[in-house]
mmCIF file of C-alpha atoms in Angstrom:
data_model
loop_
_atom_site.group_PDB
_atom_site.id
_atom_site.type_symbol
_atom_site.label_atom_id
_atom_site.label_comp_id
_atom_site.label_asym_id
_atom_site.label_seq_id
_atom_site.Cartn_x
_atom_site.Cartn_y
_atom_site.Cartn_z
ATOM 1 C CA THR A 449 24.978 170.646 170.424
ATOM 2 C CA LEU A 450 25.192 169.011 166.462
ATOM 3 C CA PHE A 451 24.857 172.401 164.021
ATOM 4 C CA ILE A 452 24.177 170.701 160.730
ATOM 5 C CA PHE A 453 24.692 173.217 157.421
ATOM 6 C CA ASP A 454 22.964 172.423 154.131
ATOM 7 C CA GLY A 455 23.831 172.308 151.044
ATOM 8 C CA ASP A 456 24.720 169.917 148.563
ATOM 9 C CA ASN A 457 24.719 165.821 149.746
ATOM 10 C CA ARG A 458 21.785 166.251 151.870
ATOM 11 C CA TRP A 459 21.470 162.869 151.595
ATOM 12 C CA GLY A 460 25.075 162.248 153.131
ATOM 13 C CA ARG A 461 24.660 164.513 155.829
ATOM 14 C CA LEU A 462 21.127 163.546 157.538
ATOM 15 C CA ARG A 463 22.779 159.983 157.199
ATOM 16 C CA GLU A 464 26.146 161.422 158.700
ATOM 17 C CA SER A 465 23.893 163.147 161.240
ATOM 18 C CA GLN A 466 21.490 160.500 162.070
ATOM 19 C CA ARG A 467 24.436 158.322 162.909
ATOM 20 C CA VAL A 468 26.266 161.405 165.043
ATOM 21 C CA TYR A 469 22.836 161.241 166.905
ATOM 22 C CA ASP A 470 22.701 157.591 167.994
ATOM 23 C CA LEU A 471 26.571 157.839 168.826
ATOM 24 C CA ALA A 472 26.539 161.143 170.649
ATOM 25 C CA HIS A 473 22.905 162.158 171.690
ATOM 26 C CA PRO A 474 23.202 165.726 171.654
ATOM 27 C CA ARG A 475 21.050 168.622 173.543
ATOM 28 C CA GLU A 476 20.070 170.093 170.598
ATOM 29 C CA VAL A 477 20.553 169.680 166.772
ATOM 30 C CA VAL A 478 20.039 172.845 165.223
ATOM 31 C CA LEU A 479 20.133 172.351 161.199
ATOM 32 C CA LEU A 480 21.371 175.709 159.274
ATOM 33 C CA GLY A 481 19.332 175.562 155.732
ATOM 34 C CA ARG A 482 16.404 174.376 153.752
ATOM 35 C CA LEU A 483 12.717 173.156 155.359
ATOM 36 C CA SER A 484 12.843 170.698 152.959
ATOM 37 C CA VAL A 485 15.974 168.897 155.628
ATOM 38 C CA TYR A 486 14.727 170.050 158.073
ATOM 39 C CA LYS A 487 10.792 168.761 157.447
ATOM 40 C CA ASP A 488 13.533 165.144 156.726
ATOM 41 C CA LEU A 489 14.990 165.005 159.724
ATOM 42 C CA LEU A 490 11.938 165.537 162.184
ATOM 43 C CA LEU A 491 11.137 161.635 160.068
ATOM 44 C CA MET A 492 14.809 160.815 161.422
ATOM 45 C CA PRO A 493 13.981 158.857 164.772
ATOM 46 C CA ILE A 494 15.867 162.075 166.942
ATOM 47 C CA ALA A 495 13.298 163.509 169.654
ATOM 48 C CA ARG A 496 11.946 166.544 168.594
ATOM 49 C CA GLU A 497 12.809 168.605 171.357
ATOM 50 C CA SER A 498 16.186 168.561 170.577
ATOM 51 C CA LEU A 499 15.695 169.452 167.103
ATOM 52 C CA ARG A 500 15.851 173.531 165.733
ATOM 53 C CA HIS A 501 15.859 174.844 162.447
ATOM 54 C CA ASP A 502 17.497 178.226 161.491
ATOM 55 C CA THR A 503 16.127 179.822 158.142
ATOM 56 C CA ALA A 504 18.244 183.236 158.672
ATOM 57 C CA SER A 505 21.467 181.882 157.056
ATOM 58 C CA TRP A 506 21.747 182.192 152.917
ATOM 59 C CA ASN A 507 24.877 180.449 152.474
ATOM 60 C CA THR A 508 27.606 178.659 154.308
ATOM 61 C CA SER A 509 30.135 182.165 155.117
ATOM 62 C CA THR A 510 26.057 182.833 157.214
ATOM 63 C CA GLN A 511 25.800 180.282 158.288
ATOM 64 C CA VAL A 512 29.005 180.245 160.125
ATOM 65 C CA GLU A 513 27.956 183.578 162.061
ATOM 66 C CA ARG A 514 24.686 182.218 163.132
ATOM 67 C CA THR A 515 26.579 179.661 164.402
ATOM 68 C CA ARG A 516 28.646 181.975 166.149
ATOM 69 C CA GLU A 517 25.360 183.992 166.921
ATOM 70 C CA LEU A 518 23.425 181.073 167.860
ATOM 71 C CA TRP A 519 26.618 179.046 169.859
ATOM 72 C CA HIS A 520 27.212 181.921 171.993
ATOM 73 C CA GLU A 521 24.207 182.645 173.140
ATOM 74 C CA GLY A 522 22.761 179.636 174.472
ATOM 75 C CA SER A 523 24.870 176.573 174.371
ATOM 76 C CA SER A 524 28.211 176.565 176.775
ATOM 77 C CA GLY A 525 28.759 172.726 176.043
ATOM 78 C CA PRO A 526 30.479 170.936 173.338
ATOM 79 C CA ALA A 527 29.607 171.366 170.162
ATOM 80 C CA ALA A 528 30.131 170.751 166.272
ATOM 81 C CA VAL A 529 29.284 171.380 162.932
ATOM 82 C CA LEU A 530 28.400 168.856 160.448
ATOM 83 C CA ALA A 531 29.013 169.536 156.410
ATOM 84 C CA SER A 532 29.537 167.317 153.512
ATOM 85 C CA CYS A 533 33.196 165.961 152.853
ATOM 86 C CA LEU A 534 33.484 168.551 149.787
ATOM 87 C CA GLN A 535 32.541 171.882 151.961
ATOM 88 C CA ALA A 536 34.355 170.967 154.877
ATOM 89 C CA PRO A 537 37.072 172.953 153.553
ATOM 90 C CA ARG A 538 35.615 175.881 153.134
ATOM 91 C CA VAL A 539 33.945 175.364 156.691
ATOM 92 C CA LYS A 540 36.814 174.814 158.330
ATOM 93 C CA LEU A 541 38.677 178.156 156.693
ATOM 94 C CA LEU A 542 35.666 180.560 158.099
ATOM 95 C CA LEU A 543 34.930 178.452 161.595
ATOM 96 C CA ARG A 544 38.735 179.708 162.408
ATOM 97 C CA ASP A 545 38.043 182.941 160.473
ATOM 98 C CA ALA A 546 35.581 182.812 162.769
ATOM 99 C CA GLY A 547 37.227 182.339 166.085
ATOM 100 C CA LEU A 548 35.209 179.047 166.704
ATOM 101 C CA LYS A 549 37.769 176.569 168.011
ATOM 102 C CA LEU A 550 34.515 173.908 166.183
ATOM 103 C CA PRO A 551 35.501 170.311 164.946
ATOM 104 C CA VAL A 552 33.771 169.659 162.109
ATOM 105 C CA ILE A 553 31.829 166.264 161.711
ATOM 106 C CA VAL A 554 32.425 165.263 157.701
ATOM 107 C CA ALA A 555 29.349 163.497 155.795
ATOM 108 C CA PRO A 556 30.013 161.616 153.217
ATOM 109 C CA LEU A 557 29.260 161.666 149.307
ATOM 110 C CA ASP A 558 25.222 160.992 149.276
ATOM 111 C CA GLN A 559 26.741 158.283 146.899
ATOM 112 C CA GLU A 560 29.649 157.398 146.550
ATOM 113 C CA LEU A 561 31.468 156.991 143.217
ATOM 114 C CA PRO A 562 32.922 153.206 142.752
ATOM 115 C CA GLN A 563 36.729 152.574 143.528
ATOM 116 C CA HIS A 564 37.353 149.749 141.367
ATOM 117 C CA GLY A 565 36.580 148.293 138.563
ATOM 118 C CA ILE A 566 35.596 149.933 135.089
ATOM 119 C CA ARG A 567 32.704 151.293 136.725
ATOM 120 C CA LYS A 568 35.786 154.006 138.390
ATOM 121 C CA ILE A 569 36.634 155.424 134.903
ATOM 122 C CA LEU A 570 33.029 155.335 133.593
ATOM 123 C CA PRO A 571 30.971 158.270 133.256
ATOM 124 C CA SER A 572 27.916 158.692 136.116
ATOM 125 C CA PHE A 573 25.636 160.884 137.187
ATOM 126 C CA ALA A 574 26.961 160.994 140.562
ATOM 127 C CA ALA A 575 30.668 161.749 139.662
ATOM 128 C CA LEU A 576 28.861 164.574 136.955
ATOM 129 C CA ALA A 577 27.569 166.349 140.389
ATOM 130 C CA THR A 578 30.624 165.048 142.586
ATOM 131 C CA THR A 579 32.052 166.472 140.319
ATOM 132 C CA ARG A 580 29.974 169.869 140.081
ATOM 133 C CA ASP A 581 30.360 170.254 143.279
ATOM 134 C CA ALA A 582 33.783 170.065 143.802
ATOM 135 C CA ALA A 583 34.708 172.448 141.384
ATOM 136 C CA TYR A 584 31.975 174.827 142.959
ATOM 137 C CA GLU A 585 34.067 174.463 146.390
ATOM 138 C CA LEU A 586 37.217 175.056 145.035
ATOM 139 C CA VAL A 587 36.034 178.163 144.154
ATOM 140 C CA ALA A 588 34.515 179.150 147.035
ATOM 141 C CA LEU A 589 37.433 178.493 148.689
ATOM 142 C CA MET A 590 39.828 180.229 146.826
ATOM 143 C CA TYR A 591 37.324 183.556 147.480
ATOM 144 C CA TYR A 592 37.615 183.007 151.057
ATOM 145 C CA ARG A 593 40.993 182.501 151.389
ATOM 146 C CA ARG A 594 41.111 186.072 149.274
#
């Protein structure tokens, strides 16, 4: 079972979901999040019968709780959680605290930031968005650690 946590970096998550599906062929792909992301998954070459949409969670801690509930109620086989590279540290912490020993698959940013040349130091919308999301994750990680 592949549990996909909705949140920042939607396109990176979708690309990584497809990559994982192509490699591992999970029996079930469960999106915990928005209907719009589920509709995007329906457009991808993923077997419709394996897709499941769960709307009961509205933040990361409830996504973890729903993952625990869904995994224990119907999935006895291996499972993993897919989250963005920014959200992954917090997801790992919450999974551990919930007693879930599930691997976290890290999805890339929607748009990778330049690593070389002058563009590396020039302001960009992608860098601003990443900074905003990273700052949010740092504060949220501190909150959950308390």
